mmCIF file of C-alpha atoms and ligand atoms in Angstrom:
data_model
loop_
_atom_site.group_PDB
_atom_site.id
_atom_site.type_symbol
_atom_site.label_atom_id
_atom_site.label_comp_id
_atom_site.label_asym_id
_atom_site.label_seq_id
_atom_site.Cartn_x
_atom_site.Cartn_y
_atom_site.Cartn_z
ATOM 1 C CA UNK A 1 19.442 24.209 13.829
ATOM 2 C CA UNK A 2 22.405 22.389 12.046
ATOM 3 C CA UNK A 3 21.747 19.218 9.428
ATOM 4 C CA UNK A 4 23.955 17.584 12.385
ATOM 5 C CA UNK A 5 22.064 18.685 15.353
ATOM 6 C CA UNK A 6 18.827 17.349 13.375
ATOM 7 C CA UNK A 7 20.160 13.832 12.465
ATOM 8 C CA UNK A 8 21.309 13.496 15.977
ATOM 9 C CA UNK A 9 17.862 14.057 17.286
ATOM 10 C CA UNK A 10 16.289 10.976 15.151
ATOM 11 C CA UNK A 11 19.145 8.792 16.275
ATOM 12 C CA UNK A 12 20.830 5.790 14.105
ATOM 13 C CA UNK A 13 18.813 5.046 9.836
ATOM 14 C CA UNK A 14 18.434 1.451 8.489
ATOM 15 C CA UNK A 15 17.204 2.015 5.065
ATOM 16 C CA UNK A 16 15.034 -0.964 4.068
ATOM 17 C CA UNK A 17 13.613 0.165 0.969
ATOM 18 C CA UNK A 18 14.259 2.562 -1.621
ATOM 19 C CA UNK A 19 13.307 5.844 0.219
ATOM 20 C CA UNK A 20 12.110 3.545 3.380
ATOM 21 C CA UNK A 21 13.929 3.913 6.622
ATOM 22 C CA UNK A 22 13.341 2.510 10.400
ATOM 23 C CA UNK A 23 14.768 4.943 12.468
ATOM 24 C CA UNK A 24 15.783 5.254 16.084
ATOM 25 C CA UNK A 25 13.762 8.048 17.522
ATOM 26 C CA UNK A 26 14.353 7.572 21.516
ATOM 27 C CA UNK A 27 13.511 4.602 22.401
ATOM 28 C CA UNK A 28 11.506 3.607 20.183
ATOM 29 C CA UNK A 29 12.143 2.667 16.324
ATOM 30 C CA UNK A 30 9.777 4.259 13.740
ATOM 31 C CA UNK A 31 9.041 3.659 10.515
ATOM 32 C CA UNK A 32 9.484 6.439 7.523
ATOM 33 C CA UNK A 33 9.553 7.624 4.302
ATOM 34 C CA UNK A 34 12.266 9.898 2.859
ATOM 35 C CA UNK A 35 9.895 12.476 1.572
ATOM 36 C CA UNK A 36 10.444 16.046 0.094
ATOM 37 C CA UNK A 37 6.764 16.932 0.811
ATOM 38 C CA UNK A 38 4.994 17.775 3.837
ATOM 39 C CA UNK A 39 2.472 16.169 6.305
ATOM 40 C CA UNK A 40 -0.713 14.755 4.580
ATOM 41 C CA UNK A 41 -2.588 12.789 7.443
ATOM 42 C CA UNK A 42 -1.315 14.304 10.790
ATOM 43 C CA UNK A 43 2.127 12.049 10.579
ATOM 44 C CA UNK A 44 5.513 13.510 12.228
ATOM 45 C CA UNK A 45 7.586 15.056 9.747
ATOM 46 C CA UNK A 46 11.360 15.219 11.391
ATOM 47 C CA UNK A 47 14.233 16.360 8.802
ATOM 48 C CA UNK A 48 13.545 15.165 5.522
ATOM 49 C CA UNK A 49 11.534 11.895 6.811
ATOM 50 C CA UNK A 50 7.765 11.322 7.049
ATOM 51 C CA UNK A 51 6.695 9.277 9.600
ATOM 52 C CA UNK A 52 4.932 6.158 8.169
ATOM 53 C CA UNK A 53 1.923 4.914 11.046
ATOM 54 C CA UNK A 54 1.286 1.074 10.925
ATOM 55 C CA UNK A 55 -1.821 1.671 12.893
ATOM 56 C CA UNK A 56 -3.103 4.066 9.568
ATOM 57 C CA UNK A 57 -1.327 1.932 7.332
ATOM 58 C CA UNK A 58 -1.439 -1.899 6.171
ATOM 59 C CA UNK A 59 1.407 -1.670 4.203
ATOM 60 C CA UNK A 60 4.005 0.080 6.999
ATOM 61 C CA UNK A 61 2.802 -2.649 9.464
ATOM 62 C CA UNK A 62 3.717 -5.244 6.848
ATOM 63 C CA UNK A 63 7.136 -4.110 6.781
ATOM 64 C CA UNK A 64 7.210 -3.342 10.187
ATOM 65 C CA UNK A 65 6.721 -7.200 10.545
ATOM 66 C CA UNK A 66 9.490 -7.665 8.516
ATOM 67 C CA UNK A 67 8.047 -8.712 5.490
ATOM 68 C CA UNK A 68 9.589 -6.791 2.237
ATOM 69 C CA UNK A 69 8.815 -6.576 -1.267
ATOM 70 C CA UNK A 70 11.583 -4.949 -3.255
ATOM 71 C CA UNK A 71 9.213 -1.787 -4.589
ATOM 72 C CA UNK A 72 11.458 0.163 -7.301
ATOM 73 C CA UNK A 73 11.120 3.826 -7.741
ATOM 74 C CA UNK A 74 10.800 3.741 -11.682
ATOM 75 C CA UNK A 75 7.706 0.955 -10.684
ATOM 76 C CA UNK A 76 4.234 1.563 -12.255
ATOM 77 C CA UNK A 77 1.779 0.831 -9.686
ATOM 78 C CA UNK A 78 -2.397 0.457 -9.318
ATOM 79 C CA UNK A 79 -3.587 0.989 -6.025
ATOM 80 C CA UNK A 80 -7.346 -0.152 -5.397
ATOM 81 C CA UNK A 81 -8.850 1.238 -2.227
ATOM 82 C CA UNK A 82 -6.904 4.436 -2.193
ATOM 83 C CA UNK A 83 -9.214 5.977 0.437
ATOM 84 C CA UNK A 84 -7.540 9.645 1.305
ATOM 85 C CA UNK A 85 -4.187 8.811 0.487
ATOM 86 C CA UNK A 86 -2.781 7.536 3.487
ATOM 87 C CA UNK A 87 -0.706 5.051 1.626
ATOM 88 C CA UNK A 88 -0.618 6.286 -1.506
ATOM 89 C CA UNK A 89 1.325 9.086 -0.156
ATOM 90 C CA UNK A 90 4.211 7.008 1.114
ATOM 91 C CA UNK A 91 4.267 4.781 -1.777
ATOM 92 C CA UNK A 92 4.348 7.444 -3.628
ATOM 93 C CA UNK A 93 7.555 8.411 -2.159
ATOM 94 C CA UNK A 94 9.038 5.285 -3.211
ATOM 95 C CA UNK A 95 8.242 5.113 -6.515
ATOM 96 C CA UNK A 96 9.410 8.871 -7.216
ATOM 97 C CA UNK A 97 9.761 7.749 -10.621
ATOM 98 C CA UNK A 98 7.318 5.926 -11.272
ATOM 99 C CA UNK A 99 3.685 6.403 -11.027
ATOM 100 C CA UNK A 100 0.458 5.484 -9.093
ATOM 101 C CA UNK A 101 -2.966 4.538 -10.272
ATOM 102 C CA UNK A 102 -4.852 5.062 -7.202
ATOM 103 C CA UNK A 103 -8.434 4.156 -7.737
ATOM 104 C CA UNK A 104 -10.897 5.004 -5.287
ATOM 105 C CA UNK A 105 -15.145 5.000 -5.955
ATOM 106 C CA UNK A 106 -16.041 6.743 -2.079
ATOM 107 C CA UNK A 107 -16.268 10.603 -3.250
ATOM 108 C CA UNK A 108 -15.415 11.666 0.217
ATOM 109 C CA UNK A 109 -11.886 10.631 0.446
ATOM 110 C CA UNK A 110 -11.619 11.153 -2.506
ATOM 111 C CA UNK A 111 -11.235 14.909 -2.123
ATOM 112 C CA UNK A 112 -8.600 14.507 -0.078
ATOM 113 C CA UNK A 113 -6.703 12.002 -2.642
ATOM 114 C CA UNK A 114 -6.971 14.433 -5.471
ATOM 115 C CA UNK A 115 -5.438 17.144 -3.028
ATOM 116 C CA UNK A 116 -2.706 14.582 -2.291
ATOM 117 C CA UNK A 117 -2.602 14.529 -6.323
ATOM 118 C CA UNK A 118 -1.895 18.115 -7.418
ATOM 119 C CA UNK A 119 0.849 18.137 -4.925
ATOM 120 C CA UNK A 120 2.804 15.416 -6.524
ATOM 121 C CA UNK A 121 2.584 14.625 -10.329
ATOM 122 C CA UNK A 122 3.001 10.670 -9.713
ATOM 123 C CA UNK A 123 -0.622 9.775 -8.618
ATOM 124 C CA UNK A 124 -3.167 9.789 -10.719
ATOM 125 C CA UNK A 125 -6.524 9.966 -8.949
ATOM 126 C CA UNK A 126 -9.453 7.936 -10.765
ATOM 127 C CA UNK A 127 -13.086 7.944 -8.835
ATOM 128 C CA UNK A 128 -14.112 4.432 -9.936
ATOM 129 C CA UNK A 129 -15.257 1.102 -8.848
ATOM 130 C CA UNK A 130 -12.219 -1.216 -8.682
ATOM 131 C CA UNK A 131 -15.289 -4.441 -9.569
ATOM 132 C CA UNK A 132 -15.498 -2.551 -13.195
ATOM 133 C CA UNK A 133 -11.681 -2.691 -14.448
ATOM 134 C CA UNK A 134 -12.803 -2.103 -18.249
ATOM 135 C CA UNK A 135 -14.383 1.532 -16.985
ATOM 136 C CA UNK A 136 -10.824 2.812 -16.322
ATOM 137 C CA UNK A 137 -8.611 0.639 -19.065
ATOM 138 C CA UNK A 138 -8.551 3.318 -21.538
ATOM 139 C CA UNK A 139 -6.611 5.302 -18.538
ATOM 140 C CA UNK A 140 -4.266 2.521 -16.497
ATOM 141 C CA UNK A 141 -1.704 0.871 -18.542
ATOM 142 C CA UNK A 142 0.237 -2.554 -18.004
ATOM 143 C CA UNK A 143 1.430 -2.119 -14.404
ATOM 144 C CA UNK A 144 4.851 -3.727 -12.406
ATOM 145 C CA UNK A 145 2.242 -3.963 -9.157
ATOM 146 C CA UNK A 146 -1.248 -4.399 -8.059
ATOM 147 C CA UNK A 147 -1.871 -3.111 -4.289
ATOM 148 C CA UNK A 148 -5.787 -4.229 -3.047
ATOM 149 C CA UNK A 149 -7.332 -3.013 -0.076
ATOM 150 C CA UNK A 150 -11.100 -2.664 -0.003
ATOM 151 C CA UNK A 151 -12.539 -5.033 2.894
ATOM 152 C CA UNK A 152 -15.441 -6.297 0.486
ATOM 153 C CA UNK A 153 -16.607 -9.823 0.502
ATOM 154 C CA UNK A 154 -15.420 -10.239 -3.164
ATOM 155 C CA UNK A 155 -12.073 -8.506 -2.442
ATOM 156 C CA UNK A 156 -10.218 -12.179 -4.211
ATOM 157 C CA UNK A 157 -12.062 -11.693 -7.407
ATOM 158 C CA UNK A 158 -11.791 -8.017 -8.040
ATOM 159 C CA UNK A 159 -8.083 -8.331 -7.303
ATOM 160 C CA UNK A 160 -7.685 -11.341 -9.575
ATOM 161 C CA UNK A 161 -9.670 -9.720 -12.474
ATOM 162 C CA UNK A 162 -7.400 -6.324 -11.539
ATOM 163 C CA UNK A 163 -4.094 -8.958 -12.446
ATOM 164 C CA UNK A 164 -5.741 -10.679 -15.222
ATOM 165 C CA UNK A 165 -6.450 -6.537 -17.403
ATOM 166 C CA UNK A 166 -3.437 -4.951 -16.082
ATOM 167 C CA UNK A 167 -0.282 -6.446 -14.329
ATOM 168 C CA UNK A 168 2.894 -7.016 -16.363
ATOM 169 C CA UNK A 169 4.412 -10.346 -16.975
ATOM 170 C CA UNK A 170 6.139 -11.081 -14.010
ATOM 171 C CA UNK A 171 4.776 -8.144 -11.987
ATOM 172 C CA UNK A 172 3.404 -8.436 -8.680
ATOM 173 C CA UNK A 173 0.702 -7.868 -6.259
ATOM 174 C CA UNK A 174 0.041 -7.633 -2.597
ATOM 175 C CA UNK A 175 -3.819 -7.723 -0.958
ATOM 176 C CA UNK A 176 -4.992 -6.864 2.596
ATOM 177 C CA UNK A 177 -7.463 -9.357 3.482
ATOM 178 C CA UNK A 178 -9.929 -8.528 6.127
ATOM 179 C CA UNK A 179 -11.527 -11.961 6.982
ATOM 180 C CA UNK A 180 -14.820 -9.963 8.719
ATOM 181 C CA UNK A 181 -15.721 -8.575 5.386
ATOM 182 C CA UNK A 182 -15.370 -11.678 3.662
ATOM 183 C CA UNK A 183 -17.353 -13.868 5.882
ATOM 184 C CA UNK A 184 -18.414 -11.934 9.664
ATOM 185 C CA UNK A 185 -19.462 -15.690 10.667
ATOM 186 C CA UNK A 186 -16.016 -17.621 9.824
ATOM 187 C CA UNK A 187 -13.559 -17.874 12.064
ATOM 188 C CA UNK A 188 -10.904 -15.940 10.531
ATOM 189 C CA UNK A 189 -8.623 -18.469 9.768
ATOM 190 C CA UNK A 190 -11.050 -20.376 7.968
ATOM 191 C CA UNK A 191 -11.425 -17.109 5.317
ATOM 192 C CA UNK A 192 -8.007 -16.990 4.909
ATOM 193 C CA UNK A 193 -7.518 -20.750 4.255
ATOM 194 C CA UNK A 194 -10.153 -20.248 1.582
ATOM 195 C CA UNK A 195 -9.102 -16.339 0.641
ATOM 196 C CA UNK A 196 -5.673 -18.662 0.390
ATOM 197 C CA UNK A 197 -7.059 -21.548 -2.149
ATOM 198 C CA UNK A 198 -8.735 -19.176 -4.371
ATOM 199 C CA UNK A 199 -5.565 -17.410 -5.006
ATOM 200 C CA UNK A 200 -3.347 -20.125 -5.489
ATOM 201 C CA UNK A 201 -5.449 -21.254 -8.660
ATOM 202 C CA UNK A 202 -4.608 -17.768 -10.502
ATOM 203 C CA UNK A 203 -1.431 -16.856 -9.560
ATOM 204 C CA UNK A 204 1.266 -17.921 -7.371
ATOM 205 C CA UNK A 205 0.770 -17.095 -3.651
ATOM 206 C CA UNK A 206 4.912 -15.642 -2.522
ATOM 207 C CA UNK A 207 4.079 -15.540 0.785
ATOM 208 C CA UNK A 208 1.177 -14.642 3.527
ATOM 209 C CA UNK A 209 1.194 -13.458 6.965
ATOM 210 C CA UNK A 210 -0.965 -11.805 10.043
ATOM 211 C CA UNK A 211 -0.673 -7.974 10.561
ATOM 212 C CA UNK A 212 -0.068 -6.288 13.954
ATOM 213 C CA UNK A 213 -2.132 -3.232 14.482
ATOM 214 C CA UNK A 214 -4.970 -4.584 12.519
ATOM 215 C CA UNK A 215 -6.726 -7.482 13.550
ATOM 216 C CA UNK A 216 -8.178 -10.180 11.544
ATOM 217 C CA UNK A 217 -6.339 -9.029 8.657
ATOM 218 C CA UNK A 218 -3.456 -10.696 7.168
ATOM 219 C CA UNK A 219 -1.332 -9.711 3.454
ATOM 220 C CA UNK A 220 -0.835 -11.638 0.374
ATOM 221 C CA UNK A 221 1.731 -11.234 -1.736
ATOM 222 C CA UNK A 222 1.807 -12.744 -4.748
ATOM 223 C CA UNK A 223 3.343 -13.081 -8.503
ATOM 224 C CA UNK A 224 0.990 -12.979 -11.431
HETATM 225 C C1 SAM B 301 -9.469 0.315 4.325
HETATM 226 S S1 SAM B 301 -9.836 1.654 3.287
HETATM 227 C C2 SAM B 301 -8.324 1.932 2.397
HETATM 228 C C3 SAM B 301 -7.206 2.603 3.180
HETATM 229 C C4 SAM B 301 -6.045 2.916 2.265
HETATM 230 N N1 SAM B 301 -5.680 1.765 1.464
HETATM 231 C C5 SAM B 301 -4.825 3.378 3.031
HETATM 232 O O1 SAM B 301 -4.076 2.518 3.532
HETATM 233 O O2 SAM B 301 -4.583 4.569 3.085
HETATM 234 C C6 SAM B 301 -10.784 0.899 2.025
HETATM 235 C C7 SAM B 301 -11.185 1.838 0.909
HETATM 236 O O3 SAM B 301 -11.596 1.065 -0.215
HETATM 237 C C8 SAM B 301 -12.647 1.739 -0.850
HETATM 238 N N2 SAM B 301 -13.355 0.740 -1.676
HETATM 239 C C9 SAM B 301 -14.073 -0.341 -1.249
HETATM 240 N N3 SAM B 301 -14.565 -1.014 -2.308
HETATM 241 C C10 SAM B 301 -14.120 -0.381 -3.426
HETATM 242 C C11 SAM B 301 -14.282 -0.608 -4.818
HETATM 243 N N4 SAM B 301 -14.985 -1.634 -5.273
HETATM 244 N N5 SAM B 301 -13.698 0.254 -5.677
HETATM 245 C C12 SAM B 301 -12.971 1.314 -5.221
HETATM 246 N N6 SAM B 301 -12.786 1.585 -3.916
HETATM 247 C C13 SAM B 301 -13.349 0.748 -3.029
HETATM 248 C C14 SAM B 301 -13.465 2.312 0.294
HETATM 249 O O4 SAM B 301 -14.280 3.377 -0.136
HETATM 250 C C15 SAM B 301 -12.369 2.747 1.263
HETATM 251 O O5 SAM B 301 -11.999 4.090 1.055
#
């Protein structure tokens, strides 16, 4: 099949990121990453794109809401909650340059993140517990972002303390919220009104919004 045939297939590119496209695939308009690796979670691969699931992914279905944060690919990056990979993987392919702390203390997905590791030398895989940042500060260095997503009920404090050992002057950092974890009594905008406060005292809340495809959630992004 010709490189013209195949671009024709996936219709019209907006890039929106480095390495970040929505694309017009029928009818519908998809998210992806501009990858030169293959498939790591069952995702469409189409060309030299990777499709990038909001449903599987907190981070697509911010942007998908049209929220951006202008990720570089020389950025230095620790990810807290890394799970299997999911979104490490596409982050990864934006900061081609850069590299990913992606801490992670389950054992299970782990397996799968080290996996994800091997295949591309810009993760580095740490099995830790993200509430005990001076375990793994002989390892991370000063970082340009701090991504959290754990769901625990002290999710605010372990990302604050996360800022506090290791982001840069001037870096930033983005947390998924899940207001269940925090308080499964609360009315979810309640926790976030608080999850909100708490924040604002540390560092300066940039902006904050719901997330489709995953309820009671919202993102915070913020500037240390
Ligand atoms: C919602 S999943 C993360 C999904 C992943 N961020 C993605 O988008 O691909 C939350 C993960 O955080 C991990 N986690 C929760 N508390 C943690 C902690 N204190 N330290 C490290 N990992 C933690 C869980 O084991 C789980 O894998």
């Amino acid at each position: 099949m010709s490189a013209k045939k195949k671009t024709q297939e996936i219709g019209k590119s907006q890039k929106i990121l480095h390495n970040v496209y929505l694309i017009e695939k029928g009818e519908k308009q998809i998210l992806a990453t501009k990858s030169r690796y293959g498939s790591h979670y069952g995702e469409k691969k189409f060309g030299e794109f990777r499709e990038w699931i909001p449903s599987r992914s907190k981070l697509a279905a911010m942007l998908l809401r049209g929220y951006r944060i202008d990720i570089r690919p020389d950025w230095k990056v620790l990810y807290l909650g890394a799970a299997s990979g999911t979104t490490v993987s596409h982050l990864a392919d934006i900061v081609e340059k850069g590299v990913i702390y992606a801490v992670e203390y389950s054992a299970k997905p782990f397996t799968k993140l080290i996996e994800l590791a091997e295949e591309r030398r810009n993760i580095i895989p740490l099995l830790e517990d993200a509430s005990k940042p001076q375990r793994y500060s002989g390892i991370v260095e000063k970082v340009d972002f701090i991504y959290q997503d754990i769901a625990q009920k002290n999710q605010v404090e372990i990302f604050l303390d996360n800022i506090r050992m290791f982001l840069k002057k001037g870096g930033e950092g983005l947390i998924m919220v899940k207001a269940r974890s925090i308080d499964s009594t609360a009315e979810p905008p309640e926790v976030f009104e608080g999850v909100l406060k708490k924040l604002s005292r540390r560092v300066k809340v940039v902006a904050s919004d719901t997330l489709e495809y995953h309820r009671d959630h919202i993102f915070v992004h913020v500037w240390g």
